[in-house]
C-alpha positions as semicolon CSV with decimal commas, in nm:
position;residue;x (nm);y (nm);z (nm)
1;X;20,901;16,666;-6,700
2;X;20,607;16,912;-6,709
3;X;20,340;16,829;-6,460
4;X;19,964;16,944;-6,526
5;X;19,744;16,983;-6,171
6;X;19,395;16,867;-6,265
7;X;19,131;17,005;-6,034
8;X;18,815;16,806;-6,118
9;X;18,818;16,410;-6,180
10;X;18,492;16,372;-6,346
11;X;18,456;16,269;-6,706
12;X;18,690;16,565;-6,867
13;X;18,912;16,576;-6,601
14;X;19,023;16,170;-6,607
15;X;18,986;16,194;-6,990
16;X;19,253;16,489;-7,007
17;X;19,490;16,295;-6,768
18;X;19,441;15,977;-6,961
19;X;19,593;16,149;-7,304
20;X;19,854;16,355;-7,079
21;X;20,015;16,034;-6,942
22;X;20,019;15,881;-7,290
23;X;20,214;16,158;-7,398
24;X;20,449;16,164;-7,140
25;X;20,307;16,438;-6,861
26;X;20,274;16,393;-6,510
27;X;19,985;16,469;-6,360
28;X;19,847;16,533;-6,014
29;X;19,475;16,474;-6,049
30;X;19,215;16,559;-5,792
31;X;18,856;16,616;-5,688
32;X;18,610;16,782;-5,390
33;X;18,573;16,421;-5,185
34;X;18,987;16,343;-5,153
35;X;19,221;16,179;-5,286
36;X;19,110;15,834;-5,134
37;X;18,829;15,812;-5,377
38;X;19,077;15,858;-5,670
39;X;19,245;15,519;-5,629
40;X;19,124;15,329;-5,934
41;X;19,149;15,627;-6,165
42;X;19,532;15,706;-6,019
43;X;19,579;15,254;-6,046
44;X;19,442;15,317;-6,421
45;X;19,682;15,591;-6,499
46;X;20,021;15,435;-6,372
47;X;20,305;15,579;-6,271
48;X;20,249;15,941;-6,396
49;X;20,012;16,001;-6,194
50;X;19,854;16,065;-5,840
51;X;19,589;16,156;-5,645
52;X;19,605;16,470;-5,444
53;X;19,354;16,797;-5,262
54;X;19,241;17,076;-5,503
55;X;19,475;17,270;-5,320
56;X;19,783;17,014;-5,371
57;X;19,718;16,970;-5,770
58;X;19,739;17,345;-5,802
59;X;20,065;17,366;-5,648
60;X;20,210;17,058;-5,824
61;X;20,137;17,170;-6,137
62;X;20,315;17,332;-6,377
63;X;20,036;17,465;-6,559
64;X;19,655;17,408;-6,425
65;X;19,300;17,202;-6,594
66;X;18,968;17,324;-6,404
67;X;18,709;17,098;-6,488
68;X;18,451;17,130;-6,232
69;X;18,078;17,221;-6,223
70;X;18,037;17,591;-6,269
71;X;17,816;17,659;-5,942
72;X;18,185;17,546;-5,803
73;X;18,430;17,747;-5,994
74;X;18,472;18,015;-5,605
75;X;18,589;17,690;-5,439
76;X;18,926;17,677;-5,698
77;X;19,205;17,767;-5,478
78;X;19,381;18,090;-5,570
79;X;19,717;18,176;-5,409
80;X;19,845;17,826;-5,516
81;X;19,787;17,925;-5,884
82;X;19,938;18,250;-5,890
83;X;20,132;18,330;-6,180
84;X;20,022;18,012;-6,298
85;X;19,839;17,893;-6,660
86;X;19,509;17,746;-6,612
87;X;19,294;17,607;-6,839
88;X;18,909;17,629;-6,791
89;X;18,680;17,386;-6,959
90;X;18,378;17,500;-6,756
91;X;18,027;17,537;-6,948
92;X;17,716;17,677;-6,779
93;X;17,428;17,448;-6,722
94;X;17,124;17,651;-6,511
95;X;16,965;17,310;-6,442
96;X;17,299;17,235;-6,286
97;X;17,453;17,527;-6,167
98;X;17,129;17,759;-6,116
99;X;17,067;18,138;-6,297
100;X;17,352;18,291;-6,292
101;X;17,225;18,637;-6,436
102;X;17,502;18,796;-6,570
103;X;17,552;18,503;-6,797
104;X;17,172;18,475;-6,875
105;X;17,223;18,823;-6,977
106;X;17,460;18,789;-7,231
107;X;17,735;19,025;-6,984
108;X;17,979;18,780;-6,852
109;X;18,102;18,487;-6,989
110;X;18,211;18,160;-6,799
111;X;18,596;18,141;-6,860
112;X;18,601;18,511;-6,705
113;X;18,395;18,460;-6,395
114;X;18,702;18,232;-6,335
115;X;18,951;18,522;-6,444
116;X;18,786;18,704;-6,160
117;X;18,802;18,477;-5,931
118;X;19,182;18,423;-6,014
119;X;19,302;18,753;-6,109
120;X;19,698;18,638;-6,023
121;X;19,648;18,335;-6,289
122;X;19,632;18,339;-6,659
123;X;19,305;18,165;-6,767
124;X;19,266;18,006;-7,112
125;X;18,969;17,855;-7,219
126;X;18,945;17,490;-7,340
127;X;18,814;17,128;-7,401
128;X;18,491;17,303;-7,333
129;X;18,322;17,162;-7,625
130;X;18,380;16,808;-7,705
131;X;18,266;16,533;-7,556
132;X;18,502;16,347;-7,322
133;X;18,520;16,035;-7,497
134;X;18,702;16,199;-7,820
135;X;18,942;16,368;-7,589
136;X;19,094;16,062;-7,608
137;X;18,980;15,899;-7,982
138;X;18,963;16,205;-8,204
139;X;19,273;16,346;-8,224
140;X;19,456;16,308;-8,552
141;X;19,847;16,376;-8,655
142;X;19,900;16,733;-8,769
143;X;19,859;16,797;-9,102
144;X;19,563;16,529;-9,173
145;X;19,340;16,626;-9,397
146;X;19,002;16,752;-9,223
147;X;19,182;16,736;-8,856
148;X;18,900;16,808;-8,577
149;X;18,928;17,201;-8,413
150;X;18,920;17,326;-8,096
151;X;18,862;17,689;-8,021
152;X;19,049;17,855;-7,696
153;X;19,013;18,205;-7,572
154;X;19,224;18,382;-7,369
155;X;19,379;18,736;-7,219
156;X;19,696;18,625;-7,212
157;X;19,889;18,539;-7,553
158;X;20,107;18,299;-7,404
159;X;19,797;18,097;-7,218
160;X;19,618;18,042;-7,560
161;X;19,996;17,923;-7,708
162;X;19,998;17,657;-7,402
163;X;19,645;17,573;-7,520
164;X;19,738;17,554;-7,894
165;X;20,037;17,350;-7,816
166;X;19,841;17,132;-7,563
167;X;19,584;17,082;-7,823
168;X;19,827;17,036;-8,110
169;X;19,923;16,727;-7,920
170;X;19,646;16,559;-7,790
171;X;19,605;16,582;-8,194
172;X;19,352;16,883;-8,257
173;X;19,392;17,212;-8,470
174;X;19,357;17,557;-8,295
175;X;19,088;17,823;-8,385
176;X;19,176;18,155;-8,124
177;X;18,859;18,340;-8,050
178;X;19,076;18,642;-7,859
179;X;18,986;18,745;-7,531
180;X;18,792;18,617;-7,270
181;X;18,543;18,838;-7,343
182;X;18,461;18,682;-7,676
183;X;18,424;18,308;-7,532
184;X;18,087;18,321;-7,551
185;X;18,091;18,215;-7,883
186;X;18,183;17,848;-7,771
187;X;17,958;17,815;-7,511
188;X;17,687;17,569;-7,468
189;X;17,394;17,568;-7,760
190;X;17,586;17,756;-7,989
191;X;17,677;17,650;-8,350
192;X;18,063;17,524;-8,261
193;X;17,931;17,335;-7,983
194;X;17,991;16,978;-7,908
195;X;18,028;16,876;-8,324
196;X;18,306;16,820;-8,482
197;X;18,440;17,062;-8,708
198;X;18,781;17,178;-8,896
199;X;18,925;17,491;-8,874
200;X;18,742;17,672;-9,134
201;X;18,421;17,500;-9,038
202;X;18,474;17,622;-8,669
203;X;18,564;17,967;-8,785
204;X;18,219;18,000;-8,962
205;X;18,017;17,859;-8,671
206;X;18,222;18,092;-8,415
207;X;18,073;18,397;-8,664
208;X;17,764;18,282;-8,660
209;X;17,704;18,207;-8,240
210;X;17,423;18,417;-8,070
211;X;17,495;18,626;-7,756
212;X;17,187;18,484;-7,591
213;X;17,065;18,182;-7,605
């Protein structure tokens, strides 16, 4: 049984363990104010699931989500995800997170401030841009006609295959940007994000995204 260490409970997070326990993962969810708080959501889940520290869901898991704020991302544990996937499905909100300047700039992108600060882990972005709710409702068999898409990004080939294989069965198509350093094109205010789109459709908007916004 593969087990997927969720750091972040917030609306991705518990949306992302929701589908994984349908499909049959286990998951070891957690958040920055302990597991205590996580009762309901770990109740909700069933038996698949439990609450844990940051520090405890990275070493349960087979394979890694980070879904917290950005401004937080330096808080992620790092030796207990060494060698490890994770998945990053941070975006970059200044009113949030405050100027960060190398991403005002157009010179870093979010998915690889979190490379940096994990250089023993193999980050892969995803679930950045849908909305939580159709984590869970939008997913489609494969093969159906006009199936939603979901763009990843990653340095390693075999993090962007857990992504596309992840994604393939929470019931989304795969569009692979490359490397990190070509995220940016799925980041916040740009044409692929937050709508839904197919394959083709996301290709074109990933062609036509800004550097700056």
């Amino acid at each position: 049984m593969t087990t997927i260490g969720i750091i972040g409970a917030g609306h991705i997070g518990s949306q992302v363990a929701r589908k994984a326990v349908e499909l049959g993962y286990d998951v070891v969810i957690s958040n920055s104010r302990g597991p205590e708080t996580l009762a309901e959501l770990v109740t909700e889940l069933g038996p698949h699931a439990q609450a844990a520290t940051p520090a405890e869901a990275a070493a349960a898991g087979d394979f890694a989500v980070v879904t917290v704020p950005l401004k937080s991302y330096q808080d992620i544990p790092v030796e207990p995800l060494a060698d490890k996937i994770v998945i990053d499905t941070n975006n970059y909100y200044f009113e949030r997170d405050g100027h960060i300047p190398e991403l005002d700039k157009g010179e870093a992108t979010t998915s690889g401030l979190l490379q940096e600060h994990l250089p023993t882990s193999k980050v892969a972005k995803g679930f950045n841009h849908i909305y939580a709710a159709q984590i869970t409702s939008d997913g489609t068999p494969p093969g159906t006609e006009n199936r939603r898409a979901l763009a990843t990004s990653s340095d390693f080939p075999e993090a962007a295959e857990l992504v596309t294989k992840l994604y393939d069965e929470f019931g989304f198509d795969t569009v692979n940007i490359g490397p990190l350093n070509e995220s940016w094109r799925v980041e916040r205010d740009r044409p692929a994000y937050a709508v839904r789109q197919n394959a083709a459709e996301l290709k074109d908007n990933l062609a036509k995204a800004p550097r700056t916004i």
